[in-house]
Amino acid sequence: MVNLTVAGLIVVRRARRLGQQPGDSGDAPAAAPAPFRWNLLAATARLIREAVEWPVPFRAMLGSPGSGLVGALYLAQFPSLCAVRAAAARNRRHLFSPSSRSGSAPGRCCATGCCAARISARTVPWGMLGLALFSIDLWLPARPPVGGTRADPVSAFLAQPAGWRILVDLFGIAVSGRRLYRAALRAVADRERPAPARPARSAPTT
Amino acid sequence: MINAAAMVLSAILTMALGGGGGYHPRQFLLAGIASLAVAALFWRLLPALAAPAMPAA
């Protein structure tokens, strides 16, 4: 833990040094933050009115929560899916979670083009198509078994082809929805944002 | 805010489709079919979205 903390401090110091402009001491005060707007609804309405004038980032902004919408819908079904398809209450969460979360890394590689380190909006429809196909494919093995629900232990779940199919589908949904689709849309919104609102140094994807 | 609104909408949709809770795997199917329509929409929008690829940070 101490090693990680020290390593983090070193990385932060080096990043700050790299980020300094020539002749910049690094101690200059940052620009004053904008005042906080307490009326969130009015502020949001104003931001949306401004965003409508920029069709491309506005569409990207509207489309970006799409994967979150589908993801929240799936999350609501996950406990029941686990209960129906894999029992072992202590383990089932650990079974499904790595599959969906590990999809983020390869998805990010695909979205950024790995070697080329570039992001393209062309992955957006492919990401949504993948999300759709993996979701439809998930529907078949996710149905309760004939004869009522069966609470298999994890080992029995993994011994069935349907179990692996569920894990592959969750992985594919994570790759498609969270990275190929959402990361690319966020990058589009960031790229097309009006220049004054764009931060000086920002990571376009998360 | 839009993300949060999407989450709330998703919860309402889940409740509406679920009809009082329980396990409803057909929601995966419905979400997949709806995603197909969104994918088709984005294919139409792609020329507007796709500009020269940008360098990642």
PDB file of C-alpha atoms in Angstrom:
ATOM      1  CA  MET A   1       0.000   0.000   0.000  1.00  0.00           C
ATOM      2  CA  VAL A   2       2.829   2.371   0.914  1.00  0.00           C
ATOM      3  CA  ASN A   3       4.632   1.512  -2.307  1.00  0.00           C
ATOM      4  CA  LEU A   4       1.523   2.239  -4.322  1.00  0.00           C
ATOM      5  CA  THR A   5       1.060   5.572  -2.588  1.00  0.00           C
ATOM      6  CA  VAL A   6       4.669   6.599  -3.192  1.00  0.00           C
ATOM      7  CA  ALA A   7       4.436   5.490  -6.811  1.00  0.00           C
ATOM      8  CA  GLY A   8       1.253   7.526  -7.227  1.00  0.00           C
ATOM      9  CA  LEU A   9       2.904  10.619  -5.788  1.00  0.00           C
ATOM     10  CA  ILE A  10       5.853  10.225  -8.139  1.00  0.00           C
ATOM     11  CA  VAL A  11       3.564   9.837 -11.143  1.00  0.00           C
ATOM     12  CA  VAL A  12       1.528  12.905 -10.164  1.00  0.00           C
ATOM     13  CA  ARG A  13       4.666  15.021  -9.702  1.00  0.00           C
ATOM     14  CA  ARG A  14       6.053  13.911 -13.044  1.00  0.00           C
ATOM     15  CA  ALA A  15       2.724  14.552 -14.770  1.00  0.00           C
ATOM     16  CA  ARG A  16       2.560  18.047 -13.304  1.00  0.00           C
ATOM     17  CA  ARG A  17       6.113  18.728 -14.436  1.00  0.00           C
ATOM     18  CA  LEU A  18       5.335  17.502 -17.945  1.00  0.00           C
ATOM     19  CA  GLY A  19       2.190  19.602 -18.023  1.00  0.00           C
ATOM     20  CA  GLN A  20       3.971  22.854 -17.216  1.00  0.00           C
ATOM     21  CA  GLN A  21       4.591  25.280 -20.019  1.00  0.00           C
ATOM     22  CA  PRO A  22       8.134  26.647 -20.528  1.00  0.00           C
ATOM     23  CA  GLY A  23       8.632  29.487 -18.116  1.00  0.00           C
ATOM     24  CA  ASP A  24       5.682  28.434 -16.023  1.00  0.00           C
ATOM     25  CA  SER A  25       6.629  27.933 -12.405  1.00  0.00           C
ATOM     26  CA  GLY A  26       3.632  25.733 -11.748  1.00  0.00           C
ATOM     27  CA  ASP A  27       2.628  27.819  -8.727  1.00  0.00           C
ATOM     28  CA  ALA A  28       0.414  30.220 -10.632  1.00  0.00           C
ATOM     29  CA  PRO A  29      -3.116  30.306  -9.232  1.00  0.00           C
ATOM     30  CA  ALA A  30      -5.741  28.502 -11.264  1.00  0.00           C
ATOM     31  CA  ALA A  31      -8.544  30.416 -12.887  1.00  0.00           C
ATOM     32  CA  ALA A  32     -11.420  31.162 -10.552  1.00  0.00           C
ATOM     33  CA  PRO A  33     -14.133  28.501 -10.835  1.00  0.00           C
ATOM     34  CA  ALA A  34     -17.516  29.479 -12.133  1.00  0.00           C
ATOM     35  CA  PRO A  35     -20.068  30.142  -9.414  1.00  0.00           C
ATOM     36  CA  PHE A  36     -22.148  27.148  -8.495  1.00  0.00           C
ATOM     37  CA  ARG A  37     -25.696  27.295  -9.803  1.00  0.00           C
ATOM     38  CA  TRP A  38     -28.049  26.043  -7.147  1.00  0.00           C
ATOM     39  CA  ASN A  39     -31.069  25.913  -9.436  1.00  0.00           C
ATOM     40  CA  LEU A  40     -30.075  22.701 -11.170  1.00  0.00           C
ATOM     41  CA  LEU A  41     -33.197  22.440 -13.290  1.00  0.00           C
ATOM     42  CA  ALA A  42     -32.810  25.942 -14.679  1.00  0.00           C
ATOM     43  CA  ALA A  43     -29.096  25.410 -15.262  1.00  0.00           C
ATOM     44  CA  THR A  44     -29.762  22.125 -17.043  1.00  0.00           C
ATOM     45  CA  ALA A  45     -32.475  23.674 -19.200  1.00  0.00           C
ATOM     46  CA  ARG A  46     -30.124  26.503 -20.133  1.00  0.00           C
ATOM     47  CA  LEU A  47     -27.344  24.051 -21.004  1.00  0.00           C
ATOM     48  CA  ILE A  48     -29.710  21.977 -23.137  1.00  0.00           C
ATOM     49  CA  ARG A  49     -30.906  25.102 -24.961  1.00  0.00           C
ATOM     50  CA  GLU A  50     -27.292  25.959 -25.703  1.00  0.00           C
ATOM     51  CA  ALA A  51     -26.484  22.411 -26.759  1.00  0.00           C
ATOM     52  CA  VAL A  52     -29.377  22.284 -29.237  1.00  0.00           C
ATOM     53  CA  GLU A  53     -27.529  24.858 -31.306  1.00  0.00           C
ATOM     54  CA  TRP A  54     -24.748  22.304 -31.831  1.00  0.00           C
ATOM     55  CA  PRO A  55     -26.495  19.288 -33.434  1.00  0.00           C
ATOM     56  CA  VAL A  56     -23.608  16.821 -33.471  1.00  0.00           C
ATOM     57  CA  PRO A  57     -22.537  17.105 -29.821  1.00  0.00           C
ATOM     58  CA  PHE A  58     -26.187  17.365 -28.826  1.00  0.00           C
ATOM     59  CA  ARG A  59     -26.996  14.067 -30.522  1.00  0.00           C
ATOM     60  CA  ALA A  60     -23.891  12.512 -28.997  1.00  0.00           C
ATOM     61  CA  MET A  61     -24.936  13.832 -25.601  1.00  0.00           C
ATOM     62  CA  LEU A  62     -28.409  12.370 -26.008  1.00  0.00           C
ATOM     63  CA  GLY A  63     -27.108   9.038 -27.256  1.00  0.00           C
ATOM     64  CA  SER A  64     -24.420   8.582 -24.646  1.00  0.00           C
ATOM     65  CA  PRO A  65     -26.770   7.624 -21.782  1.00  0.00           C
ATOM     66  CA  GLY A  66     -28.348   4.984 -24.030  1.00  0.00           C
ATOM     67  CA  SER A  67     -25.936   2.307 -22.918  1.00  0.00           C
ATOM     68  CA  GLY A  68     -26.455   3.407 -19.321  1.00  0.00           C
ATOM     69  CA  LEU A  69     -30.187   3.039 -19.777  1.00  0.00           C
ATOM     70  CA  VAL A  70     -29.800  -0.501 -21.070  1.00  0.00           C
ATOM     71  CA  GLY A  71     -27.171  -1.228 -18.436  1.00  0.00           C
ATOM     72  CA  ALA A  72     -29.429  -0.119 -15.599  1.00  0.00           C
ATOM     73  CA  LEU A  73     -32.195  -2.281 -16.987  1.00  0.00           C
ATOM     74  CA  TYR A  74     -29.843  -5.264 -16.970  1.00  0.00           C
ATOM     75  CA  LEU A  75     -28.566  -4.507 -13.497  1.00  0.00           C
ATOM     76  CA  ALA A  76     -32.128  -4.701 -12.231  1.00  0.00           C
ATOM     77  CA  GLN A  77     -32.367  -8.215 -13.671  1.00  0.00           C
ATOM     78  CA  PHE A  78     -28.943  -9.440 -12.589  1.00  0.00           C
ATOM     79  CA  PRO A  79     -29.866 -10.579  -9.067  1.00  0.00           C
ATOM     80  CA  SER A  80     -32.739 -12.619 -10.449  1.00  0.00           C
ATOM     81  CA  LEU A  81     -30.597 -13.937 -13.296  1.00  0.00           C
ATOM     82  CA  CYS A  82     -27.998 -15.049 -10.775  1.00  0.00           C
ATOM     83  CA  ALA A  83     -30.632 -16.644  -8.595  1.00  0.00           C
ATOM     84  CA  VAL A  84     -32.174 -18.516 -11.495  1.00  0.00           C
ATOM     85  CA  ARG A  85     -29.056 -19.654 -13.311  1.00  0.00           C
ATOM     86  CA  ALA A  86     -26.354 -19.896 -10.647  1.00  0.00           C
ATOM     87  CA  ALA A  87     -26.828 -20.282  -6.961  1.00  0.00           C
ATOM     88  CA  ALA A  88     -24.131 -20.240  -4.288  1.00  0.00           C
ATOM     89  CA  ALA A  89     -25.170 -16.877  -2.941  1.00  0.00           C
ATOM     90  CA  ARG A  90     -21.690 -15.943  -1.849  1.00  0.00           C
ATOM     91  CA  ASN A  91     -20.146 -16.638  -5.225  1.00  0.00           C
ATOM     92  CA  ARG A  92     -22.636 -15.719  -7.860  1.00  0.00           C
ATOM     93  CA  ARG A  93     -21.865 -12.026  -7.799  1.00  0.00           C
ATOM     94  CA  HIS A  94     -18.176 -12.801  -8.253  1.00  0.00           C
ATOM     95  CA  LEU A  95     -19.073 -14.985 -11.206  1.00  0.00           C
ATOM     96  CA  PHE A  96     -20.983 -12.417 -13.249  1.00  0.00           C
ATOM     97  CA  SER A  97     -19.243  -9.235 -12.255  1.00  0.00           C
ATOM     98  CA  PRO A  98     -15.764 -10.024 -13.675  1.00  0.00           C
ATOM     99  CA  SER A  99     -17.312 -11.034 -16.966  1.00  0.00           C
ATOM    100  CA  SER A 100     -19.112  -7.732 -17.441  1.00  0.00           C
ATOM    101  CA  ARG A 101     -16.346  -5.602 -15.991  1.00  0.00           C
ATOM    102  CA  SER A 102     -13.474  -7.257 -17.842  1.00  0.00           C
ATOM    103  CA  GLY A 103     -15.194  -6.275 -21.056  1.00  0.00           C
ATOM    104  CA  SER A 104     -14.131  -2.716 -20.409  1.00  0.00           C
ATOM    105  CA  ALA A 105     -10.453  -3.227 -21.109  1.00  0.00           C
ATOM    106  CA  PRO A 106     -10.677  -4.890 -24.534  1.00  0.00           C
ATOM    107  CA  GLY A 107     -13.521  -2.559 -25.381  1.00  0.00           C
ATOM    108  CA  ARG A 108     -11.344   0.416 -24.620  1.00  0.00           C
ATOM    109  CA  CYS A 109      -8.610  -1.069 -26.796  1.00  0.00           C
ATOM    110  CA  CYS A 110     -11.080  -1.434 -29.652  1.00  0.00           C
ATOM    111  CA  ALA A 111     -12.463   2.059 -29.165  1.00  0.00           C
ATOM    112  CA  THR A 112      -9.052   3.663 -29.124  1.00  0.00           C
ATOM    113  CA  GLY A 113      -7.719   1.534 -31.934  1.00  0.00           C
ATOM    114  CA  CYS A 114      -4.950   0.095 -29.722  1.00  0.00           C
ATOM    115  CA  CYS A 115      -1.822   0.813 -31.717  1.00  0.00           C
ATOM    116  CA  ALA A 116      -3.070   3.851 -33.560  1.00  0.00           C
ATOM    117  CA  ALA A 117      -4.410   5.373 -30.317  1.00  0.00           C
ATOM    118  CA  ARG A 118      -7.237   7.003 -32.235  1.00  0.00           C
ATOM    119  CA  ILE A 119     -10.931   7.210 -31.546  1.00  0.00           C
ATOM    120  CA  SER A 120     -13.481   7.068 -34.294  1.00  0.00           C
ATOM    121  CA  ALA A 121     -17.219   7.643 -34.322  1.00  0.00           C
ATOM    122  CA  ARG A 122     -17.467   4.753 -36.756  1.00  0.00           C
ATOM    123  CA  THR A 123     -17.523   2.335 -33.821  1.00  0.00           C
ATOM    124  CA  VAL A 124     -20.766   3.862 -32.479  1.00  0.00           C
ATOM    125  CA  PRO A 125     -23.312   1.932 -34.589  1.00  0.00           C
ATOM    126  CA  TRP A 126     -21.212  -1.220 -34.344  1.00  0.00           C
ATOM    127  CA  GLY A 127     -21.188  -0.886 -30.586  1.00  0.00           C
ATOM    128  CA  MET A 128     -24.960  -0.563 -30.459  1.00  0.00           C
ATOM    129  CA  LEU A 129     -25.341  -3.449 -32.904  1.00  0.00           C
ATOM    130  CA  GLY A 130     -23.135  -5.621 -30.697  1.00  0.00           C
ATOM    131  CA  LEU A 131     -25.136  -4.590 -27.662  1.00  0.00           C
ATOM    132  CA  ALA A 132     -28.328  -5.586 -29.453  1.00  0.00           C
ATOM    133  CA  LEU A 133     -27.080  -8.937 -30.708  1.00  0.00           C
ATOM    134  CA  PHE A 134     -25.494  -9.985 -27.419  1.00  0.00           C
ATOM    135  CA  SER A 135     -28.668  -8.935 -25.587  1.00  0.00           C
ATOM    136  CA  ILE A 136     -30.867 -11.014 -27.869  1.00  0.00           C
ATOM    137  CA  ASP A 137     -28.457 -13.914 -27.522  1.00  0.00           C
ATOM    138  CA  LEU A 138     -28.544 -13.529 -23.734  1.00  0.00           C
ATOM    139  CA  TRP A 139     -32.300 -13.903 -23.714  1.00  0.00           C
ATOM    140  CA  LEU A 140     -32.161 -17.578 -24.775  1.00  0.00           C
ATOM    141  CA  PRO A 141     -29.880 -19.019 -22.076  1.00  0.00           C
ATOM    142  CA  ALA A 142     -31.190 -16.594 -19.454  1.00  0.00           C
ATOM    143  CA  ARG A 143     -34.653 -18.098 -19.532  1.00  0.00           C
ATOM    144  CA  PRO A 144     -35.545 -20.191 -16.486  1.00  0.00           C
ATOM    145  CA  PRO A 145     -34.967 -23.901 -17.072  1.00  0.00           C
ATOM    146  CA  VAL A 146     -37.939 -26.094 -17.821  1.00  0.00           C
ATOM    147  CA  GLY A 147     -39.348 -27.455 -14.605  1.00  0.00           C
ATOM    148  CA  GLY A 148     -38.780 -24.360 -12.542  1.00  0.00           C
ATOM    149  CA  THR A 149     -35.756 -22.457 -11.376  1.00  0.00           C
ATOM    150  CA  ARG A 150     -32.647 -24.433 -10.628  1.00  0.00           C
ATOM    151  CA  ALA A 151     -30.105 -23.187  -8.152  1.00  0.00           C
ATOM    152  CA  ASP A 152     -26.936 -24.775  -9.443  1.00  0.00           C
ATOM    153  CA  PRO A 153     -23.630 -24.250  -7.728  1.00  0.00           C
ATOM    154  CA  VAL A 154     -21.116 -22.250  -9.686  1.00  0.00           C
ATOM    155  CA  SER A 155     -19.182 -25.328 -10.781  1.00  0.00           C
ATOM    156  CA  ALA A 156     -22.332 -26.851 -12.251  1.00  0.00           C
ATOM    157  CA  PHE A 157     -23.188 -23.548 -13.890  1.00  0.00           C
ATOM    158  CA  LEU A 158     -19.799 -23.408 -15.585  1.00  0.00           C
ATOM    159  CA  ALA A 159     -20.091 -27.027 -16.647  1.00  0.00           C
ATOM    160  CA  GLN A 160     -23.007 -26.138 -18.910  1.00  0.00           C
ATOM    161  CA  PRO A 161     -22.507 -24.507 -22.313  1.00  0.00           C
ATOM    162  CA  ALA A 162     -25.382 -22.149 -21.471  1.00  0.00           C
ATOM    163  CA  GLY A 163     -23.432 -20.844 -18.492  1.00  0.00           C
ATOM    164  CA  TRP A 164     -20.452 -19.924 -20.625  1.00  0.00           C
ATOM    165  CA  ARG A 165     -22.795 -18.424 -23.182  1.00  0.00           C
ATOM    166  CA  ILE A 166     -24.217 -16.103 -20.519  1.00  0.00           C
ATOM    167  CA  LEU A 167     -20.718 -15.038 -19.476  1.00  0.00           C
ATOM    168  CA  VAL A 168     -19.661 -14.435 -23.082  1.00  0.00           C
ATOM    169  CA  ASP A 169     -22.811 -12.399 -23.690  1.00  0.00           C
ATOM    170  CA  LEU A 170     -22.197 -10.244 -20.614  1.00  0.00           C
ATOM    171  CA  PHE A 171     -18.625  -9.718 -21.756  1.00  0.00           C
ATOM    172  CA  GLY A 172     -19.806  -8.766 -25.233  1.00  0.00           C
ATOM    173  CA  ILE A 173     -22.412  -6.372 -23.849  1.00  0.00           C
ATOM    174  CA  ALA A 174     -19.731  -4.668 -21.772  1.00  0.00           C
ATOM    175  CA  VAL A 175     -17.362  -4.347 -24.734  1.00  0.00           C
ATOM    176  CA  SER A 176     -20.046  -3.105 -27.101  1.00  0.00           C
ATOM    177  CA  GLY A 177     -22.053  -0.826 -24.883  1.00  0.00           C
ATOM    178  CA  ARG A 178     -19.608   0.651 -22.476  1.00  0.00           C
ATOM    179  CA  ARG A 179     -16.670   1.191 -24.769  1.00  0.00           C
ATOM    180  CA  LEU A 180     -17.337   0.854 -28.477  1.00  0.00           C
ATOM    181  CA  TYR A 181     -20.544   2.865 -28.166  1.00  0.00           C
ATOM    182  CA  ARG A 182     -20.293   5.158 -25.198  1.00  0.00           C
ATOM    183  CA  ALA A 183     -16.595   6.024 -25.297  1.00  0.00           C
ATOM    184  CA  ALA A 184     -16.795   6.923 -28.971  1.00  0.00           C
ATOM    185  CA  LEU A 185     -19.899   9.062 -28.446  1.00  0.00           C
ATOM    186  CA  ARG A 186     -18.272  10.908 -25.583  1.00  0.00           C
ATOM    187  CA  ALA A 187     -15.241  11.519 -27.745  1.00  0.00           C
ATOM    188  CA  VAL A 188     -17.494  12.934 -30.474  1.00  0.00           C
ATOM    189  CA  ALA A 189     -19.199  15.225 -27.973  1.00  0.00           C
ATOM    190  CA  ASP A 190     -15.823  16.349 -26.667  1.00  0.00           C
ATOM    191  CA  ARG A 191     -14.438  16.948 -30.138  1.00  0.00           C
ATOM    192  CA  GLU A 192     -17.402  18.942 -31.372  1.00  0.00           C
ATOM    193  CA  ARG A 193     -17.850  20.996 -28.229  1.00  0.00           C
ATOM    194  CA  PRO A 194     -17.512  24.742 -28.752  1.00  0.00           C
ATOM    195  CA  ALA A 195     -13.884  25.732 -28.247  1.00  0.00           C
ATOM    196  CA  PRO A 196     -14.247  27.991 -25.169  1.00  0.00           C
ATOM    197  CA  ALA A 197     -15.946  25.248 -23.178  1.00  0.00           C
ATOM    198  CA  ARG A 198     -13.352  22.620 -23.990  1.00  0.00           C
ATOM    199  CA  PRO A 199     -10.912  21.950 -21.143  1.00  0.00           C
ATOM    200  CA  ALA A 200      -7.255  22.477 -21.921  1.00  0.00           C
ATOM    201  CA  ARG A 201      -6.185  18.931 -21.145  1.00  0.00           C
ATOM    202  CA  SER A 202      -8.851  16.293 -20.930  1.00  0.00           C
ATOM    203  CA  ALA A 203      -9.171  12.623 -21.561  1.00  0.00           C
ATOM    204  CA  PRO A 204     -12.004  12.287 -24.068  1.00  0.00           C
ATOM    205  CA  THR A 205     -12.962   8.830 -22.978  1.00  0.00           C
ATOM    206  CA  THR A 206     -13.594   7.150 -19.707  1.00  0.00           C
TER     207      THR A 206
ATOM    208  CA  MET B   1     -28.349  15.106 -15.496  1.00  0.00           C
ATOM    209  CA  ILE B   2     -29.212  13.311 -18.720  1.00  0.00           C
ATOM    210  CA  ASN B   3     -27.414  10.206 -17.486  1.00  0.00           C
ATOM    211  CA  ALA B   4     -29.381  10.331 -14.256  1.00  0.00           C
ATOM    212  CA  ALA B   5     -32.608  10.837 -16.185  1.00  0.00           C
ATOM    213  CA  ALA B   6     -31.770   7.791 -18.294  1.00  0.00           C
ATOM    214  CA  MET B   7     -31.254   5.734 -15.150  1.00  0.00           C
ATOM    215  CA  VAL B   8     -34.608   6.848 -13.753  1.00  0.00           C
ATOM    216  CA  LEU B   9     -36.291   6.121 -17.076  1.00  0.00           C
ATOM    217  CA  SER B  10     -34.693   2.693 -17.081  1.00  0.00           C
ATOM    218  CA  ALA B  11     -36.003   1.981 -13.585  1.00  0.00           C
ATOM    219  CA  ILE B  12     -39.509   3.042 -14.606  1.00  0.00           C
ATOM    220  CA  LEU B  13     -39.310   0.905 -17.747  1.00  0.00           C
ATOM    221  CA  THR B  14     -38.116  -2.054 -15.723  1.00  0.00           C
ATOM    222  CA  MET B  15     -41.009  -1.683 -13.315  1.00  0.00           C
ATOM    223  CA  ALA B  16     -43.487  -1.295 -16.151  1.00  0.00           C
ATOM    224  CA  LEU B  17     -42.197  -4.311 -18.049  1.00  0.00           C
ATOM    225  CA  GLY B  18     -41.753  -6.392 -14.928  1.00  0.00           C
ATOM    226  CA  GLY B  19     -45.231  -5.776 -13.638  1.00  0.00           C
ATOM    227  CA  GLY B  20     -44.370  -5.815  -9.970  1.00  0.00           C
ATOM    228  CA  GLY B  21     -40.952  -7.361  -9.794  1.00  0.00           C
ATOM    229  CA  GLY B  22     -39.606 -10.816 -10.400  1.00  0.00           C
ATOM    230  CA  TYR B  23     -37.444 -12.199 -13.141  1.00  0.00           C
ATOM    231  CA  HIS B  24     -38.346 -11.276 -16.698  1.00  0.00           C
ATOM    232  CA  PRO B  25     -35.716 -12.425 -19.196  1.00  0.00           C
ATOM    233  CA  ARG B  26     -37.818 -11.066 -22.037  1.00  0.00           C
ATOM    234  CA  GLN B  27     -36.478  -7.657 -21.029  1.00  0.00           C
ATOM    235  CA  PHE B  28     -33.150  -8.732 -22.522  1.00  0.00           C
ATOM    236  CA  LEU B  29     -34.933  -9.489 -25.768  1.00  0.00           C
ATOM    237  CA  LEU B  30     -36.866  -6.202 -25.777  1.00  0.00           C
ATOM    238  CA  ALA B  31     -33.738  -4.217 -24.984  1.00  0.00           C
ATOM    239  CA  GLY B  32     -31.907  -6.008 -27.790  1.00  0.00           C
ATOM    240  CA  ILE B  33     -34.613  -5.258 -30.335  1.00  0.00           C
ATOM    241  CA  ALA B  34     -34.766  -1.621 -29.240  1.00  0.00           C
ATOM    242  CA  SER B  35     -30.977  -1.425 -29.508  1.00  0.00           C
ATOM    243  CA  LEU B  36     -31.201  -2.679 -33.096  1.00  0.00           C
ATOM    244  CA  ALA B  37     -33.395   0.309 -33.908  1.00  0.00           C
ATOM    245  CA  VAL B  38     -30.921   2.665 -32.217  1.00  0.00           C
ATOM    246  CA  ALA B  39     -28.056   1.059 -34.150  1.00  0.00           C
ATOM    247  CA  ALA B  40     -29.929   1.677 -37.414  1.00  0.00           C
ATOM    248  CA  LEU B  41     -30.508   5.281 -36.368  1.00  0.00           C
ATOM    249  CA  PHE B  42     -26.814   5.785 -35.669  1.00  0.00           C
ATOM    250  CA  TRP B  43     -25.914   4.313 -39.040  1.00  0.00           C
ATOM    251  CA  ARG B  44     -28.020   7.054 -40.583  1.00  0.00           C
ATOM    252  CA  LEU B  45     -26.361   9.664 -38.383  1.00  0.00           C
ATOM    253  CA  LEU B  46     -22.869   8.338 -38.962  1.00  0.00           C
ATOM    254  CA  PRO B  47     -21.901  10.754 -41.757  1.00  0.00           C
ATOM    255  CA  ALA B  48     -22.638  13.644 -39.403  1.00  0.00           C
ATOM    256  CA  LEU B  49     -20.831  12.050 -36.495  1.00  0.00           C
ATOM    257  CA  ALA B  50     -17.861  10.633 -38.308  1.00  0.00           C
ATOM    258  CA  ALA B  51     -15.193  13.151 -38.909  1.00  0.00           C
ATOM    259  CA  PRO B  52     -11.486  12.455 -39.238  1.00  0.00           C
ATOM    260  CA  ALA B  53     -10.389  10.293 -36.353  1.00  0.00           C
ATOM    261  CA  MET B  54      -9.046  12.233 -33.426  1.00  0.00           C
ATOM    262  CA  PRO B  55      -6.015  11.462 -31.311  1.00  0.00           C
ATOM    263  CA  ALA B  56      -6.789   9.976 -27.939  1.00  0.00           C
ATOM    264  CA  ALA B  57      -5.517  11.712 -24.844  1.00  0.00           C
TER     265      ALA B  57
END
